[in-house]
Tab-separated table of C-alpha atoms in Angstrom:
chain	number	residue	atom	x	y	z
A	4	MET	CA	-22.454	24.322	18.967
A	5	ARG	CA	-22.555	26.449	15.819
A	6	LYS	CA	-19.480	28.553	15.431
A	7	GLU	CA	-18.572	31.928	14.022
A	8	GLY	CA	-18.257	31.827	10.256
A	9	TYR	CA	-21.023	29.240	9.887
A	10	GLN	CA	-24.575	29.675	8.660
A	11	VAL	CA	-27.455	29.878	11.132
A	12	PRO	CA	-29.758	26.826	11.136
A	13	GLN	CA	-32.306	26.711	8.331
A	14	VAL	CA	-35.651	26.228	10.084
A	15	GLU	CA	-39.242	27.398	10.055
A	16	PHE	CA	-40.595	29.406	12.955
A	17	VAL	CA	-44.313	29.411	13.765
A	18	PHE	CA	-45.582	32.867	14.701
A	19	ARG	CA	-49.060	33.820	15.865
A	20	GLU	CA	-50.316	36.935	14.064
A	21	ASN	CA	-53.830	38.337	13.784
A	22	GLY	CA	-55.376	35.117	15.078
A	23	GLU	CA	-53.513	32.948	12.556
A	24	PHE	CA	-50.437	30.735	12.569
A	25	VAL	CA	-47.797	32.163	10.233
A	26	ASN	CA	-44.628	30.301	9.209
A	27	ARG	CA	-41.438	32.205	8.473
A	28	THR	CA	-38.119	30.700	7.478
A	29	THR	CA	-34.688	31.594	8.706
A	30	LYS	CA	-33.929	32.802	5.188
A	31	GLU	CA	-36.854	35.239	5.266
A	32	LEU	CA	-35.678	36.698	8.567
A	33	PHE	CA	-31.920	36.845	7.970
A	34	HIS	CA	-31.320	37.174	4.214
A	35	GLY	CA	-29.580	40.388	3.222
A	36	LYS	CA	-29.502	41.774	6.765
A	37	ARG	CA	-26.998	42.231	9.555
A	38	VAL	CA	-28.945	41.466	12.710
A	39	VAL	CA	-28.419	40.861	16.394
A	40	ILE	CA	-30.092	37.803	17.864
A	41	PHE	CA	-30.266	36.968	21.518
A	42	SER	CA	-31.723	33.921	23.147
A	43	LEU	CA	-32.712	33.288	26.705
A	44	PRO	CA	-34.242	30.623	28.951
A	45	GLY	CA	-37.799	31.879	28.784
A	46	ALA	CA	-40.366	34.611	28.506
A	47	PHE	CA	-41.489	36.164	31.794
A	48	THR	CA	-38.408	34.905	33.670
A	49	PRO	CA	-36.643	37.413	35.976
A	50	THR	CA	-33.333	38.205	34.223
A	51	CYS	CA	-34.905	37.998	30.782
A	52	SER	CA	-37.748	40.360	31.702
A	53	ALA	CA	-35.891	42.770	33.971
A	54	TYR	CA	-32.661	43.183	32.009
A	55	GLN	CA	-32.078	41.400	28.727
A	56	LEU	CA	-35.212	42.079	26.655
A	57	PRO	CA	-35.783	45.642	27.923
A	58	GLY	CA	-32.060	46.359	27.570
A	59	PHE	CA	-32.039	45.453	23.885
A	60	GLU	CA	-35.278	47.407	23.380
A	61	GLU	CA	-33.722	50.469	25.026
A	62	LYS	CA	-30.554	50.289	22.876
A	63	TYR	CA	-32.398	49.370	19.659
A	64	ASP	CA	-31.944	52.756	17.974
A	65	ASP	CA	-28.257	52.812	18.934
A	66	PHE	CA	-27.791	49.407	17.266
A	67	ILE	CA	-29.648	50.562	14.147
A	68	GLY	CA	-27.464	53.667	14.018
A	69	SER	CA	-24.393	51.413	14.110
A	70	GLY	CA	-25.274	49.329	11.060
A	71	ILE	CA	-27.593	46.680	12.499
A	72	ASP	CA	-30.796	46.127	10.508
A	73	ASP	CA	-32.862	44.498	13.256
A	74	ILE	CA	-32.769	42.763	16.633
A	75	TYR	CA	-34.416	39.386	17.238
A	76	CYS	CA	-35.161	37.735	20.569
A	77	ILE	CA	-35.460	33.954	20.200
A	78	SER	CA	-36.873	31.756	22.941
A	79	VAL	CA	-38.131	28.199	23.271
A	80	ASN	CA	-41.675	29.439	23.797
A	81	ASP	CA	-44.709	29.381	21.522
A	82	GLY	CA	-46.102	32.354	19.612
A	83	PHE	CA	-48.892	32.966	22.138
A	84	VAL	CA	-46.387	33.301	24.986
A	85	MET	CA	-43.978	35.463	22.994
A	86	ASN	CA	-46.792	37.809	21.944
A	87	ALA	CA	-48.067	38.093	25.533
A	88	TRP	CA	-44.540	38.767	26.783
A	89	ALA	CA	-43.945	41.497	24.173
A	90	GLN	CA	-47.219	43.130	25.166
A	91	ASP	CA	-46.469	42.824	28.888
A	92	GLN	CA	-42.998	44.356	28.393
A	93	ASN	CA	-44.219	47.104	25.990
A	94	ILE	CA	-41.814	45.924	23.297
A	95	ASP	CA	-42.209	47.874	20.049
A	96	LYS	CA	-38.855	47.488	18.291
A	97	VAL	CA	-37.197	44.148	19.093
A	98	LYS	CA	-38.845	41.306	17.150
A	99	LEU	CA	-39.700	38.268	19.265
A	100	ILE	CA	-39.268	34.934	17.497
A	101	PRO	CA	-41.003	31.860	18.929
A	102	ASP	CA	-38.933	28.691	18.710
A	103	GLY	CA	-41.601	26.532	20.330
A	104	ASN	CA	-40.268	23.304	18.860
A	105	ALA	CA	-36.658	24.294	19.670
A	106	TYR	CA	-35.559	23.520	16.112
A	107	PHE	CA	-33.359	26.614	15.855
A	108	THR	CA	-32.054	26.379	19.419
A	109	ARG	CA	-31.195	22.673	19.104
A	110	SER	CA	-29.444	23.254	15.772
A	111	MET	CA	-27.456	26.139	17.265
A	112	GLY	CA	-26.230	23.707	19.934
A	113	MET	CA	-27.785	25.832	22.664
A	114	LEU	CA	-30.592	23.554	23.881
A	115	VAL	CA	-30.224	22.652	27.555
A	116	ASN	CA	-32.379	20.783	30.026
A	117	LYS	CA	-33.661	22.993	32.824
A	118	SER	CA	-35.901	20.407	34.480
A	119	ASN	CA	-34.294	21.310	37.821
A	120	LEU	CA	-36.374	24.510	37.531
A	121	GLY	CA	-39.432	22.865	35.966
A	122	PHE	CA	-38.694	24.455	32.573
A	123	GLY	CA	-37.940	21.348	30.519
A	124	GLU	CA	-35.773	22.026	27.485
A	125	ARG	CA	-34.813	25.661	26.969
A	126	SER	CA	-32.142	27.798	25.394
A	127	TRP	CA	-28.856	28.592	27.054
A	128	ARG	CA	-28.422	32.362	27.210
A	129	TYR	CA	-26.426	33.752	24.268
A	130	ALA	CA	-26.364	36.494	21.658
A	131	ALA	CA	-24.935	36.705	18.153
A	132	VAL	CA	-24.333	39.120	15.343
A	133	VAL	CA	-25.529	37.490	12.124
A	134	ASP	CA	-24.652	38.922	8.717
A	135	ASN	CA	-26.731	37.623	5.801
A	136	GLY	CA	-27.373	34.363	7.641
A	137	MET	CA	-23.728	33.828	8.670
A	138	ILE	CA	-22.714	33.919	12.326
A	139	GLU	CA	-20.258	36.783	12.565
A	140	LYS	CA	-19.789	36.849	16.345
A	141	LEU	CA	-21.120	34.727	19.241
A	142	PHE	CA	-21.551	35.827	22.851
A	143	VAL	CA	-22.204	32.679	24.901
A	144	GLU	CA	-22.583	32.705	28.665
A	145	GLU	CA	-20.129	30.558	30.639
A	146	GLY	CA	-21.031	27.154	32.043
A	147	GLN	CA	-23.434	25.825	29.413
A	148	ARG	CA	-24.784	22.520	30.704
A	149	ASP	CA	-28.007	20.758	31.617
A	150	ASN	CA	-29.607	21.687	34.940
A	151	ALA	CA	-27.098	24.439	35.690
A	152	ASP	CA	-27.320	25.883	39.181
A	153	SER	CA	-26.764	29.410	37.890
A	154	ASP	CA	-28.003	31.576	35.051
A	155	PRO	CA	-25.055	33.794	34.103
A	156	TYR	CA	-25.682	37.096	32.363
A	157	GLU	CA	-22.493	38.905	31.348
A	158	ALA	CA	-21.355	37.921	27.851
A	159	SER	CA	-24.722	38.415	26.125
A	160	THR	CA	-25.763	41.779	27.561
A	161	PRO	CA	-26.843	44.535	25.177
A	162	GLU	CA	-23.789	46.516	26.293
A	163	ALA	CA	-21.344	43.699	25.453
A	164	VAL	CA	-22.908	43.137	22.035
A	165	PHE	CA	-23.092	46.877	21.323
A	166	GLU	CA	-19.412	47.291	22.168
A	167	TYR	CA	-18.577	44.689	19.514
A	168	VAL	CA	-20.962	46.211	16.947
A	169	THR	CA	-19.534	49.704	17.370
A	170	SER	CA	-16.003	48.329	17.021
A	171	THR	CA	-16.940	46.929	13.593
A	172	VAL	CA	-18.680	49.998	12.163
A	173	LYS	CA	-17.196	50.742	8.775
A	174	VAL	CA	-16.238	54.393	8.389
A	175	GLY	CA	-16.997	55.711	4.920
A	176	ALA	CA	-14.291	57.318	2.830
A	177	THR	CA	-14.411	61.076	2.461
A	178	VAL	CA	-13.741	62.915	-0.765
């Protein structure tokens, strides 16, 4: 698993925009920014759709006001699925990143087999604060393993990540 203080994986993501496939690199998405990423088992799944994605969408402006430049949701789903999920969930602020080939997820050390649920290979649920491509802080759910019987959701909640972000806000000097 990638650790705090290390660079995020350098990969290309394949988005679907305006009827075309568009490739974007990790560098394009992370360079010069302090962002929150969160990853989850899959679009349209219960916890992801009811709590995690809408929770980050709801707190988006609070994160931006606390020094975060953007929030990215990464899932081992293709661009068509991620676009449909964003539309279904009325997501306007959080950027959904399709990791259909699981290159990023595998390189993060977060790829797990969920064949017990018929999902195949998916991401373990986690979040991270990434500063200029470097992993500043990781929030990984307990029990990461293949075919886990549970899908924990405590460490990577928007509230947990926001608590960390607000504790690291740099207060400017006054004259």
